[in-house]
PDB file of C-alpha atoms in Angstrom:
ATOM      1  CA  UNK O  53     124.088  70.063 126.720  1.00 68.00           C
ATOM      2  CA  UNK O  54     122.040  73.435 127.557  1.00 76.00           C
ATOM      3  CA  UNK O  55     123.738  76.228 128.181  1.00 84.00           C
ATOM      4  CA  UNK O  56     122.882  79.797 129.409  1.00 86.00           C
ATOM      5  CA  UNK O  57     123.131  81.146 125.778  1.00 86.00           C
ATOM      6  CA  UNK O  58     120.666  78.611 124.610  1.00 87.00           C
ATOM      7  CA  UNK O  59     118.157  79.669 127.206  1.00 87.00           C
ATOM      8  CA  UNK O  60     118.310  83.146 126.184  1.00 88.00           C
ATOM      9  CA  UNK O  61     117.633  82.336 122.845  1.00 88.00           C
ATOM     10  CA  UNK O  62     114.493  80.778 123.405  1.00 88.00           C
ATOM     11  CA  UNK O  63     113.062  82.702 126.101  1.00 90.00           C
ATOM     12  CA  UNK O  64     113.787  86.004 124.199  1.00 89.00           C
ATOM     13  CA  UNK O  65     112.215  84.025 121.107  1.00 89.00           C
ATOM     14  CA  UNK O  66     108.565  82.716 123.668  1.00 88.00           C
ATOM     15  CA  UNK O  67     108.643  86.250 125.181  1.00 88.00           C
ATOM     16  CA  UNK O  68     108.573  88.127 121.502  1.00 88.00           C
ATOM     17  CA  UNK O  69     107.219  85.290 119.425  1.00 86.00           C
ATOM     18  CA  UNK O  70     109.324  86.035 116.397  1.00 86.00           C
ATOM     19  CA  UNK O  71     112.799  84.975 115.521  1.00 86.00           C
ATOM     20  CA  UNK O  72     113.342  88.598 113.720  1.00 86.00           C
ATOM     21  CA  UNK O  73     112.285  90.318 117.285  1.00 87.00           C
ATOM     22  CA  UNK O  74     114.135  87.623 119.539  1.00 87.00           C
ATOM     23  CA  UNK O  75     117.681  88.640 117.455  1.00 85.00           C
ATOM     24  CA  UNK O  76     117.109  92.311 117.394  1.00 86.00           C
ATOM     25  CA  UNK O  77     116.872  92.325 120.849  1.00 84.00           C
ATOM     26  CA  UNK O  78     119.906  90.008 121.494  1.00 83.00           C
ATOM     27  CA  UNK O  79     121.771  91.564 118.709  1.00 82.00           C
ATOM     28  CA  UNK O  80     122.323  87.999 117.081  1.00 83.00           C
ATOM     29  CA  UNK O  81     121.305  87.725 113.245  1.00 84.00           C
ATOM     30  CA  UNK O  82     118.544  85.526 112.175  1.00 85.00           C
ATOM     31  CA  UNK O  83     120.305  82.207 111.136  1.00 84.00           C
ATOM     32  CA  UNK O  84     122.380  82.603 114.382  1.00 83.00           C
ATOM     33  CA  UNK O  85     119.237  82.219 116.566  1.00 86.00           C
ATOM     34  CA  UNK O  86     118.079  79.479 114.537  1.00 85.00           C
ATOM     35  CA  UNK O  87     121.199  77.840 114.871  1.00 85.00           C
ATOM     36  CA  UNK O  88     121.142  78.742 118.776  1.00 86.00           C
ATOM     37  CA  UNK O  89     117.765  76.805 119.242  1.00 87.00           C
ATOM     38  CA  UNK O  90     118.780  73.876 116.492  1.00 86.00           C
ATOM     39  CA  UNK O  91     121.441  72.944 119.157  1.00 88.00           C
ATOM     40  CA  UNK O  92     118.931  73.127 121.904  1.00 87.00           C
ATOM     41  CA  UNK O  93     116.423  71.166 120.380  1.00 87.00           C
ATOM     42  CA  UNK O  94     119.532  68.483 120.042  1.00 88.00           C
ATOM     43  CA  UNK O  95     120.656  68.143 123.238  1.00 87.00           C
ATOM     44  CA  UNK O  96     117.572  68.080 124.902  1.00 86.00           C
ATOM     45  CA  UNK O  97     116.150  65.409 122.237  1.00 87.00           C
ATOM     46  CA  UNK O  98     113.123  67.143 121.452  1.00 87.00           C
ATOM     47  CA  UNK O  99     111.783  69.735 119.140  1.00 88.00           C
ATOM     48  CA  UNK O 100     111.019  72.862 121.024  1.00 88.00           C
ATOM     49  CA  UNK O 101     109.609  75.676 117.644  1.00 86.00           C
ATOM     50  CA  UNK O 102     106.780  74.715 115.125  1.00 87.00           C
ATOM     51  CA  UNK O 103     106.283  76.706 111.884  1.00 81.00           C
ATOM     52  CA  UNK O 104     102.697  78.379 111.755  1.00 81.00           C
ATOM     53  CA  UNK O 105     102.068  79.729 108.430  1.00 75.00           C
ATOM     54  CA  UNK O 106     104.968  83.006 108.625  1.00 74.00           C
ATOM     55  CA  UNK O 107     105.428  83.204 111.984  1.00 77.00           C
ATOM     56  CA  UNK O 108     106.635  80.120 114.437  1.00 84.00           C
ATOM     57  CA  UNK O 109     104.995  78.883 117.930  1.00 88.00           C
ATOM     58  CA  UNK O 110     106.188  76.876 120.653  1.00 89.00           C
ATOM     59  CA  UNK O 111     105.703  72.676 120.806  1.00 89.00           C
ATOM     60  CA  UNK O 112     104.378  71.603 124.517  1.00 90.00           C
ATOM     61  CA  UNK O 113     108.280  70.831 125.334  1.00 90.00           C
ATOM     62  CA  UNK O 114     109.170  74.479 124.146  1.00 88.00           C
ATOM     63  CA  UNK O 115     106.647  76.087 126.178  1.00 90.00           C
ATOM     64  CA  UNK O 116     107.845  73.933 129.491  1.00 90.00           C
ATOM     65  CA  UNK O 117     111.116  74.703 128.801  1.00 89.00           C
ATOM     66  CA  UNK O 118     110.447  78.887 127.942  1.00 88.00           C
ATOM     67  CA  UNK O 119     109.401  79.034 131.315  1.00 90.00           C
ATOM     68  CA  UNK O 120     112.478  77.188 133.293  1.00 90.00           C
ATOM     69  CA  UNK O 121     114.331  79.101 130.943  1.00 87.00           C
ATOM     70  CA  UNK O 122     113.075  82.868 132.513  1.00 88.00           C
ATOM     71  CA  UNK O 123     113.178  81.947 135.930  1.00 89.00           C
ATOM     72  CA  UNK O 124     117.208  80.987 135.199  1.00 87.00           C
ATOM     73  CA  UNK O 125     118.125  83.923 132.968  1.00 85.00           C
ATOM     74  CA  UNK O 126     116.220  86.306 135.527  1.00 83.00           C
ATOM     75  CA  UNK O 127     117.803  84.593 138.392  1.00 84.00           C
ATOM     76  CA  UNK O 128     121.179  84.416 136.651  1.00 82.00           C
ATOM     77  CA  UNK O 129     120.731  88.679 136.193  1.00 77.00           C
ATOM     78  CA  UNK O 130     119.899  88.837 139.739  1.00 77.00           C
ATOM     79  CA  UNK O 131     122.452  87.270 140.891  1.00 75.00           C
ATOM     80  CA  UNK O 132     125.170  89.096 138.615  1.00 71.00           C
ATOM     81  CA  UNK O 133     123.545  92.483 140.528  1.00 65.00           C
ATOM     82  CA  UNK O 134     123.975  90.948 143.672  1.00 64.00           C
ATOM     83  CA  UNK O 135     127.878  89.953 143.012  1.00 67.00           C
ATOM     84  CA  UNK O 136     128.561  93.444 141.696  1.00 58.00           C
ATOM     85  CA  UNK O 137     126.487  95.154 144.836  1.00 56.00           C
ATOM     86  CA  UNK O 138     128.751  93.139 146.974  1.00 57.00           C
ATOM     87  CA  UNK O 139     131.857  95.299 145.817  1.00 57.00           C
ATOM     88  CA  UNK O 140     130.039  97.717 148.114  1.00 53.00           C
ATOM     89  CA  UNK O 141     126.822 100.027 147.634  1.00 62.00           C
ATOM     90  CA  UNK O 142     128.994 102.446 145.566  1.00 64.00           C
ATOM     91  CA  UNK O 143     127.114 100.581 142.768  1.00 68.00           C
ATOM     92  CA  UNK O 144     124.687  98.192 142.556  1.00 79.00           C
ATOM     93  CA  UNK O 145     120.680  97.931 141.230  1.00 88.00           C
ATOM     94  CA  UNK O 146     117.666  96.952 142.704  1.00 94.00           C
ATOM     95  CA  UNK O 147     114.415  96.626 140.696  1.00 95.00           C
ATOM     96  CA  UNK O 148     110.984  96.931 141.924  1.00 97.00           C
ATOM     97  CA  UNK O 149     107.561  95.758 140.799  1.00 97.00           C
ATOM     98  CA  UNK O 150     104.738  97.951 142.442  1.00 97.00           C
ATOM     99  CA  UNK O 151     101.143  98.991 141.708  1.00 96.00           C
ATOM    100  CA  UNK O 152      99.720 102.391 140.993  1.00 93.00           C
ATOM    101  CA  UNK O 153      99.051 104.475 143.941  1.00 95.00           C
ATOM    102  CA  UNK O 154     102.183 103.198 145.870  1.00 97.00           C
ATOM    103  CA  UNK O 155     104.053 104.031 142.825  1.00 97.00           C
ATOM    104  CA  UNK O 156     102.684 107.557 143.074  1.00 95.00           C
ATOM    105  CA  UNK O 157     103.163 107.682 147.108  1.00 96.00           C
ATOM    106  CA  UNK O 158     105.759 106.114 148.832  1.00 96.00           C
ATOM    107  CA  UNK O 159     108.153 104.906 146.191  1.00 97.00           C
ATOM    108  CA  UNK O 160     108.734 108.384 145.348  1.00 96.00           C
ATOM    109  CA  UNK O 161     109.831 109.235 149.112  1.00 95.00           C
ATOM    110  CA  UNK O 162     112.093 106.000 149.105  1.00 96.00           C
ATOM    111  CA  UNK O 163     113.548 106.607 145.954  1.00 96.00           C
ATOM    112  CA  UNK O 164     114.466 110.143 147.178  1.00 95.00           C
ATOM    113  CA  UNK O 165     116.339 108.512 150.075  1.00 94.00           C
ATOM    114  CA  UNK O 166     117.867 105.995 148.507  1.00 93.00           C
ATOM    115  CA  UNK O 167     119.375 108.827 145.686  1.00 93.00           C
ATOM    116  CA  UNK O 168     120.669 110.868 148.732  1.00 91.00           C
ATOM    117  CA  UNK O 169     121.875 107.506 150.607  1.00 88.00           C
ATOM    118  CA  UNK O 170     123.494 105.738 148.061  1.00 88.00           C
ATOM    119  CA  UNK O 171     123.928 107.695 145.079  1.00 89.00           C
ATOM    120  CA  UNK O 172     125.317 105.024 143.228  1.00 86.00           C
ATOM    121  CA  UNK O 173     122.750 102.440 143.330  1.00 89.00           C
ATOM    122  CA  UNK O 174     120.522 102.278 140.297  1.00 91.00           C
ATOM    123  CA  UNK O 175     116.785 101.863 140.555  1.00 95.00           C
ATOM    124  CA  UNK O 176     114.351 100.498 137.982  1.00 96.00           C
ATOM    125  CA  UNK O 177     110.678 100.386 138.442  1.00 97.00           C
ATOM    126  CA  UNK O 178     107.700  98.796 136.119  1.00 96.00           C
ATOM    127  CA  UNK O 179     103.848  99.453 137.124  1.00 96.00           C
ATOM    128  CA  UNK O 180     101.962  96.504 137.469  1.00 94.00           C
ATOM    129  CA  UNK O 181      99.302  95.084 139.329  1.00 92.00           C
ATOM    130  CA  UNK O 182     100.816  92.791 142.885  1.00 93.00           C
ATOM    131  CA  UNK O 183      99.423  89.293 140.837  1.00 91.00           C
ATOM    132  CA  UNK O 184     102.095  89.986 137.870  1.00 94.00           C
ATOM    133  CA  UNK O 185     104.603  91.750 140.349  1.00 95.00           C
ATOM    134  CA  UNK O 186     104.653  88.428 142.656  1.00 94.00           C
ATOM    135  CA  UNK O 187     105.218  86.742 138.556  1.00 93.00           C
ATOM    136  CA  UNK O 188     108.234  88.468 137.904  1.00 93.00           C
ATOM    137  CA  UNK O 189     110.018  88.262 141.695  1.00 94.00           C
ATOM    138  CA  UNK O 190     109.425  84.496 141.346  1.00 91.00           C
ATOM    139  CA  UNK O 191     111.094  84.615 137.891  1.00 89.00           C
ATOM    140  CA  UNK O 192     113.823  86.644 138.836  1.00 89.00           C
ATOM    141  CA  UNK O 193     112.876  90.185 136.763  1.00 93.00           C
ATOM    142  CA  UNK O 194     112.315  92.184 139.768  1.00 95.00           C
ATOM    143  CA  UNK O 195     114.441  91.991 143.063  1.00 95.00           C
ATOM    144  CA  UNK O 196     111.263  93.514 145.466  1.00 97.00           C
ATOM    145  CA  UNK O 197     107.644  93.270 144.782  1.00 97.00           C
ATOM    146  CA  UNK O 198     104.965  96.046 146.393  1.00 97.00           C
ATOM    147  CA  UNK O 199     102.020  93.910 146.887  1.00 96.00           C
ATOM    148  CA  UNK O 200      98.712  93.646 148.891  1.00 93.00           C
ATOM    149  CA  UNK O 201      96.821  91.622 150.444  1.00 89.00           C
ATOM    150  CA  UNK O 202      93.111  91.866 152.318  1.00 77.00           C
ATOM    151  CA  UNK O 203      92.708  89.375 155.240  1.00 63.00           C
ATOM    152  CA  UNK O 204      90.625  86.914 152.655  1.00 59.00           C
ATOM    153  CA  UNK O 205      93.347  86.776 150.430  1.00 61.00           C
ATOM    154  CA  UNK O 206      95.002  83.432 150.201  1.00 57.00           C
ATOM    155  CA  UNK O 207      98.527  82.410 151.281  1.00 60.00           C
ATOM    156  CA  UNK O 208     101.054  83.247 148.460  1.00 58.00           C
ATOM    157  CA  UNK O 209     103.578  80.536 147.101  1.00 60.00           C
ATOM    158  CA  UNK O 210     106.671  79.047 148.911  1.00 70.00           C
ATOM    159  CA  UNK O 211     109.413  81.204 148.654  1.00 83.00           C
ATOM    160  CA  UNK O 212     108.004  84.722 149.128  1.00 92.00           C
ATOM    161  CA  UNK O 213     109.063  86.779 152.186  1.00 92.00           C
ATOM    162  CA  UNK O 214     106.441  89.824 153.273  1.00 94.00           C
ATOM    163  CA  UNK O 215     107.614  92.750 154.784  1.00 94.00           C
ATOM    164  CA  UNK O 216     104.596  94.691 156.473  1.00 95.00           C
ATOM    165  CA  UNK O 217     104.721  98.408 155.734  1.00 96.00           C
ATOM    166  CA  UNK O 218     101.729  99.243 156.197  1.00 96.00           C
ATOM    167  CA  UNK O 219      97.731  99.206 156.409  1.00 95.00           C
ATOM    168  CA  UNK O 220      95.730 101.344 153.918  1.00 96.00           C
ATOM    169  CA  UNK O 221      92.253 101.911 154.338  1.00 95.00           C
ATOM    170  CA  UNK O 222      89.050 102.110 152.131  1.00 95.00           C
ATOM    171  CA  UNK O 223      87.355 105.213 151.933  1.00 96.00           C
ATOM    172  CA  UNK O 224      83.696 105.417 150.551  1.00 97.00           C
ATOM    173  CA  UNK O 225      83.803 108.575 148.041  1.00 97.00           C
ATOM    174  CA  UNK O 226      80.784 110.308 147.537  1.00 97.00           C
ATOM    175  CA  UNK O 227      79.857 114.098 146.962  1.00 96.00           C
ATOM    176  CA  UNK O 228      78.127 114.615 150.647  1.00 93.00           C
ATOM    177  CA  UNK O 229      80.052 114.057 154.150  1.00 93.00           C
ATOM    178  CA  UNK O 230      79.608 111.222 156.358  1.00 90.00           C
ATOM    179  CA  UNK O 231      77.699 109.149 154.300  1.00 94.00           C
ATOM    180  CA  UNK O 232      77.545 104.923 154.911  1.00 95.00           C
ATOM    181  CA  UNK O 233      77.631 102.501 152.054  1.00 96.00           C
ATOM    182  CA  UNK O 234      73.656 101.273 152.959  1.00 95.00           C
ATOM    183  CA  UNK O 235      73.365 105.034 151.865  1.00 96.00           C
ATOM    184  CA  UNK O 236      74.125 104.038 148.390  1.00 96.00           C
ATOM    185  CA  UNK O 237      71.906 100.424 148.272  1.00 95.00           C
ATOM    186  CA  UNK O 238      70.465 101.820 145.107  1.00 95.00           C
ATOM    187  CA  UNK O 239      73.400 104.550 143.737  1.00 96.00           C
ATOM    188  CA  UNK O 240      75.003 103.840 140.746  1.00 97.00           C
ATOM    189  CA  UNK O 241      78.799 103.023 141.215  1.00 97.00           C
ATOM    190  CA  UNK O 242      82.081 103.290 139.592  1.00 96.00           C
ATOM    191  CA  UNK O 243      84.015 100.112 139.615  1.00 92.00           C
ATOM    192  CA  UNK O 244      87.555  99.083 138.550  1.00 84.00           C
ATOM    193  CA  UNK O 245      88.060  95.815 136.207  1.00 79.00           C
ATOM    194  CA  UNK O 246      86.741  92.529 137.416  1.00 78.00           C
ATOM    195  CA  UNK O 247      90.102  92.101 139.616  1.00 75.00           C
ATOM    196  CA  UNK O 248      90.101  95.883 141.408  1.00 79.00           C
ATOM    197  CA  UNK O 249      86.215  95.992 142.130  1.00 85.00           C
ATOM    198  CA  UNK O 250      86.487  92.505 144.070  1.00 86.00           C
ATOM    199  CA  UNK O 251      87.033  94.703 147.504  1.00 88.00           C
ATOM    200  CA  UNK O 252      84.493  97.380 147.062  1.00 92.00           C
ATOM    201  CA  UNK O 253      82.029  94.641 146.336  1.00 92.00           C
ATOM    202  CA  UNK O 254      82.848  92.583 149.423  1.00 90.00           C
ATOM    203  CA  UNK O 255      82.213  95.397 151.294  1.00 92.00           C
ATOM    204  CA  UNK O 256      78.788  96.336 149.705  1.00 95.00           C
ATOM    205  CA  UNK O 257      77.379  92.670 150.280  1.00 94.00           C
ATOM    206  CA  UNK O 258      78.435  92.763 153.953  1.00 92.00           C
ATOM    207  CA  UNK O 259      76.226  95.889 153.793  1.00 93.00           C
ATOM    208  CA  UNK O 260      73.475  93.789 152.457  1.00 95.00           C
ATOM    209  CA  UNK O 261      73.567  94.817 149.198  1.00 96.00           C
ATOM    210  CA  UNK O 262      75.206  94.109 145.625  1.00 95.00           C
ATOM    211  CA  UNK O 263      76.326  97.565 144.152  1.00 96.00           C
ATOM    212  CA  UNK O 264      75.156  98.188 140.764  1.00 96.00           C
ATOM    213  CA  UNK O 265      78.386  99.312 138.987  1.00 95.00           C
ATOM    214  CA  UNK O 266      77.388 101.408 135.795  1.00 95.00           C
ATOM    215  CA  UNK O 267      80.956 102.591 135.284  1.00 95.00           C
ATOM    216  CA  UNK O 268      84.256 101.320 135.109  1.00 93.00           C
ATOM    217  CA  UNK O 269      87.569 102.652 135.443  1.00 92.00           C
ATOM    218  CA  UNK O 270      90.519 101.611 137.554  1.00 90.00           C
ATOM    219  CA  UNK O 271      92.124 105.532 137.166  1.00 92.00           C
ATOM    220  CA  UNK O 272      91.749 107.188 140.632  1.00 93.00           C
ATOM    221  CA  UNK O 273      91.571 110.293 138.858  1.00 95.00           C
ATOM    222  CA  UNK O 274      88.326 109.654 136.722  1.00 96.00           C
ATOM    223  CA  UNK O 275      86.648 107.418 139.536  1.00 96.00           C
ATOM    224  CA  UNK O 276      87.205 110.865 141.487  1.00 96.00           C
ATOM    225  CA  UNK O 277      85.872 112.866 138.695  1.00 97.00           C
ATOM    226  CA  UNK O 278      82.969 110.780 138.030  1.00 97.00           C
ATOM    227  CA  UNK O 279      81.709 111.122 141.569  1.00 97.00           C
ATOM    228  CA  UNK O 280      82.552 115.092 141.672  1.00 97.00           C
ATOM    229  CA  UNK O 281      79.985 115.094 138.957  1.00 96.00           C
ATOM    230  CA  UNK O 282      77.472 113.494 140.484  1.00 96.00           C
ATOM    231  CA  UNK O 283      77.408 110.209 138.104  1.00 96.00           C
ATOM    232  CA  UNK O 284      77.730 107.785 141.073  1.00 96.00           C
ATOM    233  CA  UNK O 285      79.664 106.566 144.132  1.00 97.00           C
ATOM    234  CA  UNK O 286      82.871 104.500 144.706  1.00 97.00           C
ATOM    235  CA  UNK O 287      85.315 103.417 146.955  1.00 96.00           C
ATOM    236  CA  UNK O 288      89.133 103.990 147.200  1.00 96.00           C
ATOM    237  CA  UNK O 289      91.929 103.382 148.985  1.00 95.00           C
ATOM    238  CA  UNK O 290      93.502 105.869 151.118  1.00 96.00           C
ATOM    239  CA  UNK O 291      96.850 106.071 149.181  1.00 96.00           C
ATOM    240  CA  UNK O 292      94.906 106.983 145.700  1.00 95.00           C
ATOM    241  CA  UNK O 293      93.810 109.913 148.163  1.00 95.00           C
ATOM    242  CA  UNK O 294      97.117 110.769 148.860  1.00 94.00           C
ATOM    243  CA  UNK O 295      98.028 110.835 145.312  1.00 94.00           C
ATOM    244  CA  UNK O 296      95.139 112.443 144.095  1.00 94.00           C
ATOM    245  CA  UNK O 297      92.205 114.611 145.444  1.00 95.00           C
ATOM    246  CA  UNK O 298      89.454 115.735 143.524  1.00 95.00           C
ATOM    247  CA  UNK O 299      87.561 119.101 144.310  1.00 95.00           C
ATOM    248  CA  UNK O 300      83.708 118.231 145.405  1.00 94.00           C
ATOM    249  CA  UNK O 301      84.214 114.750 146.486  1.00 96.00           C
ATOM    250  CA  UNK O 302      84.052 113.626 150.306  1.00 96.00           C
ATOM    251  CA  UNK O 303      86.088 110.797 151.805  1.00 97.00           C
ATOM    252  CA  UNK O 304      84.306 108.891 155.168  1.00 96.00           C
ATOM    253  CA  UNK O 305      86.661 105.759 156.148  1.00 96.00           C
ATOM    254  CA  UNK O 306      84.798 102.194 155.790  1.00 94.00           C
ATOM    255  CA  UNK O 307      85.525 100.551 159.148  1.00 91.00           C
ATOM    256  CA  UNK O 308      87.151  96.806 159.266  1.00 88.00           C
ATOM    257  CA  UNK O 309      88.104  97.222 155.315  1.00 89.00           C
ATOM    258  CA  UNK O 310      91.634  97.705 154.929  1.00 91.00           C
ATOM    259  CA  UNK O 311      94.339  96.177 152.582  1.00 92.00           C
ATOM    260  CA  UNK O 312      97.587  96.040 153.880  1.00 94.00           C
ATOM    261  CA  UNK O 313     100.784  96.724 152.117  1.00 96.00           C
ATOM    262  CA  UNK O 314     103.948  94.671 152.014  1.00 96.00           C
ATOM    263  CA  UNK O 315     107.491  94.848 150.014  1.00 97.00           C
ATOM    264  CA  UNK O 316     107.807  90.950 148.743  1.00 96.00           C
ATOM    265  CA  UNK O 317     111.510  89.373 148.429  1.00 95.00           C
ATOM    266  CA  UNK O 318     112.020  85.798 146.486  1.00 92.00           C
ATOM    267  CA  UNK O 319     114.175  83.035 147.759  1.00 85.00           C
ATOM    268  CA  UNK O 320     116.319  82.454 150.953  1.00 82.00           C
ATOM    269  CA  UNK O 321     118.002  85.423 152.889  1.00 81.00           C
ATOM    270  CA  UNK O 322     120.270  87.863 152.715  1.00 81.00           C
ATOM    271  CA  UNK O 323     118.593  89.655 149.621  1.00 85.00           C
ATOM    272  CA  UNK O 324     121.404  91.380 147.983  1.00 84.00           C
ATOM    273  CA  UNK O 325     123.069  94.851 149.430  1.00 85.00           C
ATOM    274  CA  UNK O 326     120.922  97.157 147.490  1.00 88.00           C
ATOM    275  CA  UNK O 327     117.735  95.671 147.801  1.00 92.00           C
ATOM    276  CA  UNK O 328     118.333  95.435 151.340  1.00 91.00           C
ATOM    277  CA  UNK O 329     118.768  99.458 151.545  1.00 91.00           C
ATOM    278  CA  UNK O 330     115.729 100.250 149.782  1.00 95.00           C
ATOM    279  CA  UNK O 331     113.791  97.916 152.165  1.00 95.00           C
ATOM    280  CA  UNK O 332     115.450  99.547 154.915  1.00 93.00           C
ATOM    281  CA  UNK O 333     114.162 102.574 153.658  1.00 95.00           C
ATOM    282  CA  UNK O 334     110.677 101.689 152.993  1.00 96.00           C
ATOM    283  CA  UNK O 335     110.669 100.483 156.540  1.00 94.00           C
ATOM    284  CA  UNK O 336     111.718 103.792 158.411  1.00 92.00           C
ATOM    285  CA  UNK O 337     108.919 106.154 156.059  1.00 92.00           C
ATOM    286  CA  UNK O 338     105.941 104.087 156.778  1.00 90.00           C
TER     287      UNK O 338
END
């Protein structure tokens, strides 16, 4: 029969790829992880690792399995936070996914409250973009999820719950005042990565025109400096302006082009204590 020991062994073991990295981390020696996943692959009737040369990968069953196996370990931690937050929010933990420029905005307000609030809650965050952050809520390695969404983008899964916090618009950044985007039909642009540049391209089509992006960079601060410079044009949101201005560059707000910012729970209500106060929180300061 699996048990939750089992599943730990071989999602630490999918997530590092090595049997060596998989016990360090559990602080298990070698033949004890083997033996760990020998009694897996036994109950379940199937063989789950494969030997590749010096180094092992997963069989089709292991890799279906790895993945059950996450989303249980993560929701098994979650749930042990949420028991021990229920002694009261003298302790507790609440761990948030979020992307760059709300990371360098409002978390840093919320996490101020929440010190002064609740001193005794702890709060872990990891930078990542809203696609992996809505990953790890589902699988139970983050209790809230900082996300967007523009009014194209499609419906998430079944199971998420969106908070609105706020709406953040795009700004067209560019070294002289008031200037449109038809302004910059022929300009050369800074993009992000295929992923980041998606928006400033929608809006440069419904302008009638396809930007030509001859640089690429998803930090705010070298998109800024860039323009400052005179290299090209871009577009930001208004929270990387918040974070960070650059001397020389002008701001002029793209009308109907805003992406709109919400903190993402997994899974049926309540969320646990502590996750609930730092929502609370992010509420009442946007």
């Amino acid at each position: 029969m699996m048990n939750l020991t089992h599943l730990r062994v071989l999602e630490a073991v999918a997530r590092h790829g090595s049997v060596t990295e998989a016990a360090r981390e559990l602080h298990y020696s070698q033949p004890s992880i083997s033996h760990h996943l020998g009694r897996l692959e036994s109950s379940i009737g199937a063989r789950l690792i494969q030997r590749v040369g010096r180094g092992i990968r997963l069989t089709p069953e292991g890799e279906v399995l790895a993945q059950r196996a996450r989303e249980i370990v993560g929701r098994v931690e979650a749930a042990s936070a949420e028991m021990a937050a229920h002694v009261g929010l003298r302790a507790g933990r609440v761990r948030v996914a979020g992307f760059q420029t709300v990371l360098s905005t409002i978390v840093p307000k919320a996490a101020a409250e929440l010190a002064a609030s609740y001193p005794g809650i702890e709060l872990n965050l990891v930078d990542v973009h809203p696609v992996e952050g809505l990953r790890m809520l589902r699988a139970g390695h983050v209790d809230l999820a900082l996300v967007f969404r523009h009014a194209d983008t499609p419906d998430e899964e079944e199971g998420f719950r969106l908070t609105h916090l706020l709406d953040d618009p795009l700004y067209l950044i560019s070294r002289e005042p008031g200037q449109r985007l038809e302004d910059h039909r022929d300009s050369a642009w800074v993009g992000g990565c295929e992923r980041c540049r998606a928006t400033m391209v929608a809006a440069c089509r419904r302008a009638g025109f396809t930007p030509r992006i001859a640089y690429s960079s998803d930090d705010m601060v070298v998109v800024q400096t860039l323009v400052a410079a005179g290299m090209g044009v871009a577009t930001l949101p208004g929270l990387a302006l918040q974070a960070h201005r650059t001397p020389g560059v002008h701001a002029t707000e793209i009308p109907g082009h805003a992406r709109h910012i919400y903190a993402a729970t997994y899974g049926e209500p309540p969320d646990p204590p502590a996750t609930t106060a730092l929502l609370d929180i992010l509420r009442a300061i946007t």
